[in-house]
Short mmCIF file of C-alpha atoms in Angstrom, two decimals:
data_model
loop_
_atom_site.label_atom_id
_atom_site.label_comp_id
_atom_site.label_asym_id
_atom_site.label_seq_id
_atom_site.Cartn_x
_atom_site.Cartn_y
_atom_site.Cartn_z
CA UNK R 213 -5.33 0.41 3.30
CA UNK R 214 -2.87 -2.13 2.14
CA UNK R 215 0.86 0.03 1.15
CA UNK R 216 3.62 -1.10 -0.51
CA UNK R 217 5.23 -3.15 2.17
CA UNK R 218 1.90 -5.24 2.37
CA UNK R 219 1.58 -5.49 -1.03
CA UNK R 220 5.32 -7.11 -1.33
CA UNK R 221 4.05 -10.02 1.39
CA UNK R 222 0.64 -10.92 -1.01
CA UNK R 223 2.89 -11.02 -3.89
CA UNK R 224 5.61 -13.38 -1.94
CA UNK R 225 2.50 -15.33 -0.80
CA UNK R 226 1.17 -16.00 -3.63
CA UNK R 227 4.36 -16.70 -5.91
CA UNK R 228 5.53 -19.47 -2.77
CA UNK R 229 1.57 -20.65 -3.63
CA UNK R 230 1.11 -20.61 -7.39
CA UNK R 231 4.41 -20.22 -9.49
CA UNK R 232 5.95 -22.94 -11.26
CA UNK R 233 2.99 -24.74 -10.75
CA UNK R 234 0.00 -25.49 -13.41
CA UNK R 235 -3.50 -23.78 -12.69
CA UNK R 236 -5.88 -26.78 -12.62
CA UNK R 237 -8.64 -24.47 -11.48
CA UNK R 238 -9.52 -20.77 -12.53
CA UNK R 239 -11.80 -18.37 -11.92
CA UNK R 240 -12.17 -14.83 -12.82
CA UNK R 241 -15.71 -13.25 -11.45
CA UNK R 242 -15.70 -9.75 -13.27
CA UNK R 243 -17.67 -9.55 -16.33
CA UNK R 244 -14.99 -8.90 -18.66
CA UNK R 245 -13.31 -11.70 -17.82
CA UNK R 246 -15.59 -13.90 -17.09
CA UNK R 247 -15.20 -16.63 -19.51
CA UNK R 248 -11.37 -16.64 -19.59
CA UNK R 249 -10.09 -20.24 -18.93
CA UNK R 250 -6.28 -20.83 -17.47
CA UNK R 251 -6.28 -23.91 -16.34
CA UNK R 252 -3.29 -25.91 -17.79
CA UNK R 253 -1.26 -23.13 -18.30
CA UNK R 254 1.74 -22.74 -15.71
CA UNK R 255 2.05 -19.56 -13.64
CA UNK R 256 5.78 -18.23 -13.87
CA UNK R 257 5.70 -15.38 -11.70
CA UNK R 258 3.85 -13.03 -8.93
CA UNK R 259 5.55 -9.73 -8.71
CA UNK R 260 4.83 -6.42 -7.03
CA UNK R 261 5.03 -3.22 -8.41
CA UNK R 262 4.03 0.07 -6.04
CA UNK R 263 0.42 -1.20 -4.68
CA UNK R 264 0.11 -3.36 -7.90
CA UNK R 265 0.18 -7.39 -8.25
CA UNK R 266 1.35 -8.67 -11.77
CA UNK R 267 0.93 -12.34 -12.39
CA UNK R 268 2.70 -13.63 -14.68
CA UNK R 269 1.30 -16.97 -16.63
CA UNK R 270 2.40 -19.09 -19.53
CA UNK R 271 1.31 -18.10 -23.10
CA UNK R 272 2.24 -14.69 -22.29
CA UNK R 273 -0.79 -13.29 -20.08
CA UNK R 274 -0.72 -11.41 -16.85
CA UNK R 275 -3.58 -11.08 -14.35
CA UNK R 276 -3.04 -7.43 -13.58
CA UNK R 277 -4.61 -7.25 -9.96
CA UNK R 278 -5.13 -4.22 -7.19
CA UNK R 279 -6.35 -4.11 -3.62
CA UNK R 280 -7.24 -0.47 -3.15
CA UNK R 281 -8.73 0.00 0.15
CA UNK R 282 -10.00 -3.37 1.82
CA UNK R 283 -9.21 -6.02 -0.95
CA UNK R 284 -7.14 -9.53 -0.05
CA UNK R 285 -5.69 -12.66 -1.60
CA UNK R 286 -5.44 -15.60 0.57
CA UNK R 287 -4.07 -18.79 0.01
CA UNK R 288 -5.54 -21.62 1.06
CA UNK R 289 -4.77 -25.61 1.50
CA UNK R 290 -7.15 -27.67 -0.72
CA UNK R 291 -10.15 -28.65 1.56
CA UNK R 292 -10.16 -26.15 4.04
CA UNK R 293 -12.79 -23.75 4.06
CA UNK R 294 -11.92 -20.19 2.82
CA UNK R 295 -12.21 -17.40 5.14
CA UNK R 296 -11.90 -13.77 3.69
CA UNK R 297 -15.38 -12.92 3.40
CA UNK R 298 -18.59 -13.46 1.99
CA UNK R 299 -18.74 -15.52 -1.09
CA UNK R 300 -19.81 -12.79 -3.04
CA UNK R 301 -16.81 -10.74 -2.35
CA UNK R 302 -14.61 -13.38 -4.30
CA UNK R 303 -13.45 -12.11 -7.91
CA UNK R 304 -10.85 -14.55 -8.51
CA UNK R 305 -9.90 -17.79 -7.89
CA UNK R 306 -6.20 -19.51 -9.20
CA UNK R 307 -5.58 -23.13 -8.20
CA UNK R 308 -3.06 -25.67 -8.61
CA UNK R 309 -3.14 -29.28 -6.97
CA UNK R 310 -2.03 -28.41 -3.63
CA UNK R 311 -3.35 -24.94 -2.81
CA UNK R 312 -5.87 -22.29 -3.99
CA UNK R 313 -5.47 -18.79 -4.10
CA UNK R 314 -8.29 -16.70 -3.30
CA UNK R 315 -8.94 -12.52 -4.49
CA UNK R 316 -11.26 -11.26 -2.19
CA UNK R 317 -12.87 -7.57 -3.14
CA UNK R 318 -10.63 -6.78 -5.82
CA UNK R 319 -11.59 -3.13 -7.04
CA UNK R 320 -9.25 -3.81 -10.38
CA UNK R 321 -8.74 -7.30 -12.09
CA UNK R 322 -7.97 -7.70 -15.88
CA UNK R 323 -6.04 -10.04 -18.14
CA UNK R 324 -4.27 -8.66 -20.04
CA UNK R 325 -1.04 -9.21 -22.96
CA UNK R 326 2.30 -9.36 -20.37
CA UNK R 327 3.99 -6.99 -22.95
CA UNK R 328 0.90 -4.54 -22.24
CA UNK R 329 2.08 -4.08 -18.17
CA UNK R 330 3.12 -0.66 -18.66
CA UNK R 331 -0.05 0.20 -20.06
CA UNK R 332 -1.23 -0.48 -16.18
CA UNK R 333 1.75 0.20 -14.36
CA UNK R 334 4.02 2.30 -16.74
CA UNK R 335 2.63 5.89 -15.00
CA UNK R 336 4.28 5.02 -11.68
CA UNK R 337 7.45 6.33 -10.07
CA UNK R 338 10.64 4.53 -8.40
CA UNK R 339 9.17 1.64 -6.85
CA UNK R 340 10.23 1.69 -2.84
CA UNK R 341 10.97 -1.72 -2.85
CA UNK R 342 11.31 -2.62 -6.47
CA UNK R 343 14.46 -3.27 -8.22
CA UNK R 344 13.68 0.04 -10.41
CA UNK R 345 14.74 2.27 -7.21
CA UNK R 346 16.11 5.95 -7.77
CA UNK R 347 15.74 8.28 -4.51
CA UNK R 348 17.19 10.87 -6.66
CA UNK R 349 14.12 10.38 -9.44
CA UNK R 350 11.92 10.62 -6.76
CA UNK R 351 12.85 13.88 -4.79
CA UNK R 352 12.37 15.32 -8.40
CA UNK R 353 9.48 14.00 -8.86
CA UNK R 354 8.12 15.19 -5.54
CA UNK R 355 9.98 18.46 -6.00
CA UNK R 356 8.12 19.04 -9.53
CA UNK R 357 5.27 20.61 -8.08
CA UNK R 358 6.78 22.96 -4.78
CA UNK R 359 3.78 24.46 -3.87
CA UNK R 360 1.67 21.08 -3.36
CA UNK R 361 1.42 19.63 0.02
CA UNK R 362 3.71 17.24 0.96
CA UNK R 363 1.06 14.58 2.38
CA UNK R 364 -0.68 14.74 -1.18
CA UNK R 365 2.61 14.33 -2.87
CA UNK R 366 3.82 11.28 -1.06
CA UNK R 367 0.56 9.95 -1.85
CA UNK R 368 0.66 10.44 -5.51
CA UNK R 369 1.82 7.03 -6.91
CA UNK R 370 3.30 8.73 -10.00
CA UNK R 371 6.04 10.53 -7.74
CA UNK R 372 7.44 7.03 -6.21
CA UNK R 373 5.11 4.05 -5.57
CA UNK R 374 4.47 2.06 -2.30
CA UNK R 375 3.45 4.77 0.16
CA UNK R 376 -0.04 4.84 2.16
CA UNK R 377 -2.75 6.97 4.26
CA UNK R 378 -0.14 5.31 7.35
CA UNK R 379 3.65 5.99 6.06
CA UNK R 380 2.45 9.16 4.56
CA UNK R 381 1.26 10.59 8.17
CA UNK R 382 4.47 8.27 9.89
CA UNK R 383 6.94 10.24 7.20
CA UNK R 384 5.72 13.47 7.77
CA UNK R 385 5.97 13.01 11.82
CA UNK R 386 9.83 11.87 11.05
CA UNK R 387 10.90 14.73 9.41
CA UNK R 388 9.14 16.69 11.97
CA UNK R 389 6.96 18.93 9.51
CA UNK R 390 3.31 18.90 9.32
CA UNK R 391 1.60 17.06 6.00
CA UNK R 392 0.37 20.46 4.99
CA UNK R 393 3.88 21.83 4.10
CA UNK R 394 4.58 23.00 0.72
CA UNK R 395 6.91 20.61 -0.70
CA UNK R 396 8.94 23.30 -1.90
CA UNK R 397 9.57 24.71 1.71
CA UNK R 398 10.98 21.38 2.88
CA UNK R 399 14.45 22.06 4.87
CA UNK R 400 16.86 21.06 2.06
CA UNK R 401 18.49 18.44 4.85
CA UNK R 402 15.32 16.87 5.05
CA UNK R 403 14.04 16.54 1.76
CA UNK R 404 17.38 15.24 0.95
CA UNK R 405 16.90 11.98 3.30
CA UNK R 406 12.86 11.63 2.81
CA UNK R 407 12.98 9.37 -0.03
CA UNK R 408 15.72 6.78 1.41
CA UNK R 409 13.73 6.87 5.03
CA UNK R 410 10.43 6.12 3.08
CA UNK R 411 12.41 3.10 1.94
CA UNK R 412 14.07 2.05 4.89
CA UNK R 413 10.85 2.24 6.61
CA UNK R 414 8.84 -0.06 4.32
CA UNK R 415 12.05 -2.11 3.87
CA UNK R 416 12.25 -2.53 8.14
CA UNK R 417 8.50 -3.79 7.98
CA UNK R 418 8.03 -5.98 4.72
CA UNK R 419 8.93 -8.84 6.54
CA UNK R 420 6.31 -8.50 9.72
CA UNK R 421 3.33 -9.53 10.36
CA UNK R 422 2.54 -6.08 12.42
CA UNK R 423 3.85 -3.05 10.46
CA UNK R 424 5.92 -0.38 13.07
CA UNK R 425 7.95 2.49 12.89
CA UNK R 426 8.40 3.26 16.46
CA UNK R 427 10.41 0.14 17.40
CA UNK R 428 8.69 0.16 20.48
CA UNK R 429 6.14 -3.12 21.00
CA UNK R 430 2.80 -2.14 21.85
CA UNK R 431 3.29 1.15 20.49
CA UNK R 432 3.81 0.19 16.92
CA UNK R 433 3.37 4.15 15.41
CA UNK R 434 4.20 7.66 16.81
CA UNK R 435 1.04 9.03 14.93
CA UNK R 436 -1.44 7.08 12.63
CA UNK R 437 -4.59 6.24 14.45
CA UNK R 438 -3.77 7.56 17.62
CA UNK R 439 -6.17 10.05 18.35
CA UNK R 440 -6.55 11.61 20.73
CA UNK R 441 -3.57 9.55 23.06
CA UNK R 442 -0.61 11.79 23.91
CA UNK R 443 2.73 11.81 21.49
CA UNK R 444 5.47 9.15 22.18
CA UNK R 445 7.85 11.83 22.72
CA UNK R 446 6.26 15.35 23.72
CA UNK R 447 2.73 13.80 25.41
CA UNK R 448 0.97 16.56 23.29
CA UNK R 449 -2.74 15.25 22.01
CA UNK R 450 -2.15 14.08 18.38
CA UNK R 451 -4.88 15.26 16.28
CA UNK R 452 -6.30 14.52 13.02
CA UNK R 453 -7.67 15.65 9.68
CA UNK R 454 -8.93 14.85 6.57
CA UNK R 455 -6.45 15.46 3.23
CA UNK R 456 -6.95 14.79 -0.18
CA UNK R 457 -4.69 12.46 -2.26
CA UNK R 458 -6.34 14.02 -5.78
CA UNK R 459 -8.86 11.38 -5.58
CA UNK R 460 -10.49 11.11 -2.02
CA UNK R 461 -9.98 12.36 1.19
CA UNK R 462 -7.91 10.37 3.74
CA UNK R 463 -7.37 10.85 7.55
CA UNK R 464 -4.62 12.53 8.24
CA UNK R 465 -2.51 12.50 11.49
CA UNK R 466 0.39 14.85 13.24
CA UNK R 467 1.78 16.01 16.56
CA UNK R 468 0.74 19.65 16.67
CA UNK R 469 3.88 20.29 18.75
CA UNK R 470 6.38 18.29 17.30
CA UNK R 471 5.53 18.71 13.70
CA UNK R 472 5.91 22.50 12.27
CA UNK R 473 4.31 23.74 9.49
CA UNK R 474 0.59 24.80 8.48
CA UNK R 475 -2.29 22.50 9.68
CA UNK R 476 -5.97 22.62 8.26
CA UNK R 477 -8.99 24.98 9.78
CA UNK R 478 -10.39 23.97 12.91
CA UNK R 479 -13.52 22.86 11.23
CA UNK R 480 -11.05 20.20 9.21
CA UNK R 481 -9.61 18.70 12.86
CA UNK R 482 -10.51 16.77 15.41
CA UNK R 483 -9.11 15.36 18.42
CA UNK R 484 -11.71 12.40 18.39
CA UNK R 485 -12.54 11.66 15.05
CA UNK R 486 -11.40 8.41 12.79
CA UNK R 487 -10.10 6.58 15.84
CA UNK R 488 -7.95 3.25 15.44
CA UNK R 489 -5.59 1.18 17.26
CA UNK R 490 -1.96 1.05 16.29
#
């Protein structure tokens, strides 16, 4: 699932690719949209905000975009053959006389008025590596509701925006508590540095091409997708379990002996289950 830190490199991408530049081609292949035409207007801007992609074109319109679970842009030279998928899976397609961006599987594209963002983006908290930034707005936030667990709550976009299914289970191994834990009964020490280690962590990784928070090559992550391969530091079996986010349930990963706190039934867990590699 793309996070914030992969969202930041589409929105570089495409802003190297398309701003400053006029659209000579454009494509929009969702219903609503279909007919819209932008060609000869002049994209100004592609900018991230949380998991969000805001680009910014002339005449005052943004093409409000989000990748959800498996959904891409790639940019491509003009003439060579695009390669993110299926034809089929292509909702949108911004071109200029050099290159040619391509949306593949976009779960949300609109157009809309650029002084309507907030209608689309205006419900999220401090953006992790936005210029809007406030660790101290978004320990409150998370600290609004103590008796939620704390996986769900870094989850929830409206508490601070940019965090994934993978820094969500990473964070929680870090502080060393389990992402079951009340929010409320996070050691005051801790909760005091989560917000500003959620940032340094998608800060550290913005910039590579393979995301890591061990530092270690090969071993990119102390616990996402590692099931059921000993911990980095105690060798203990990391395990896994499903959590909800308030929408859908997401794997869930932790180091039953370095991690404290509760842990779902048995029936929830398994040491097998929703294997990946790091």
């Amino acid at each position: 699932m793309p996070e914030g830190d992969t969202v930041w490199q589409a929105a570089r991408r495409l802003h190297v690719a398309l701003a400053g530049k006029v659209l000579t081609r454009s494509d929009l292949r969702v219903p609503r949209f279909a007919t819209a035409d932008l060609t000869g207007r002049t994209v100004l801007d592609v900018t991230p905000r949380g998991k969000h992609l805001l680009t910014r074109i002339e005449g005052g319109l943004t093409l409000h975009s989000h990748l959800k679970m498996d959904g891409s842009w790639r940019v491509f030279e003009n003439g060579r053959r695009w390669t993110g998928g299926p034809s089929h899976q292509i909702r949108a397609i911004l071109g200029n006389t050099d290159l040619t961006a391509v949306g593949y599987r976009l779960p949300v594209l609109e157009l809309i008025r650029t002084p309507e963002e907030q209608r689309v983006v205006g419900h999220l908290g401090p953006d992790l590596l936005g210029p809007d930034w406030d660790p101290q707005q978004a320990l409150a936030n998370l600290l609004a509701d103590p008796a939620r667990p704390l996986g769900e709550a870094l989850l929830d976009q409206r508490n601070l925006a940019g965090i994934g299914n993978v820094y969500k289970s990473e964070l929680c191994f870090l502080l060393g508590v389990t992402p079951w834990l009340p929010v409320g009964a996070l050691p005051a020490d801790r909760a005091a540095k989560l917000p500003e280690l959620a940032r340094k962590l998608l800060e550290a990784n913005r910039e590579r091409p393979v995301r890591t928070t061990t530092g270690r090559r090969g071993q990119d992550l102390f616990v996402y997708g590692r099931t059921p391969r000993p911990c980095l530091r105690c060798r203990t079996s990391i395990r896994v379990a499903e959590q909800g986010d308030g929408s859908r349930e997401r794997p869930t990963y932790w180091c039953p002996n370095c991690q404290t706190g509760p842990a779902p039934s048995p029936s929830r867990s398994s040491r097998t289950s929703h294997r990946t590699t790091n």
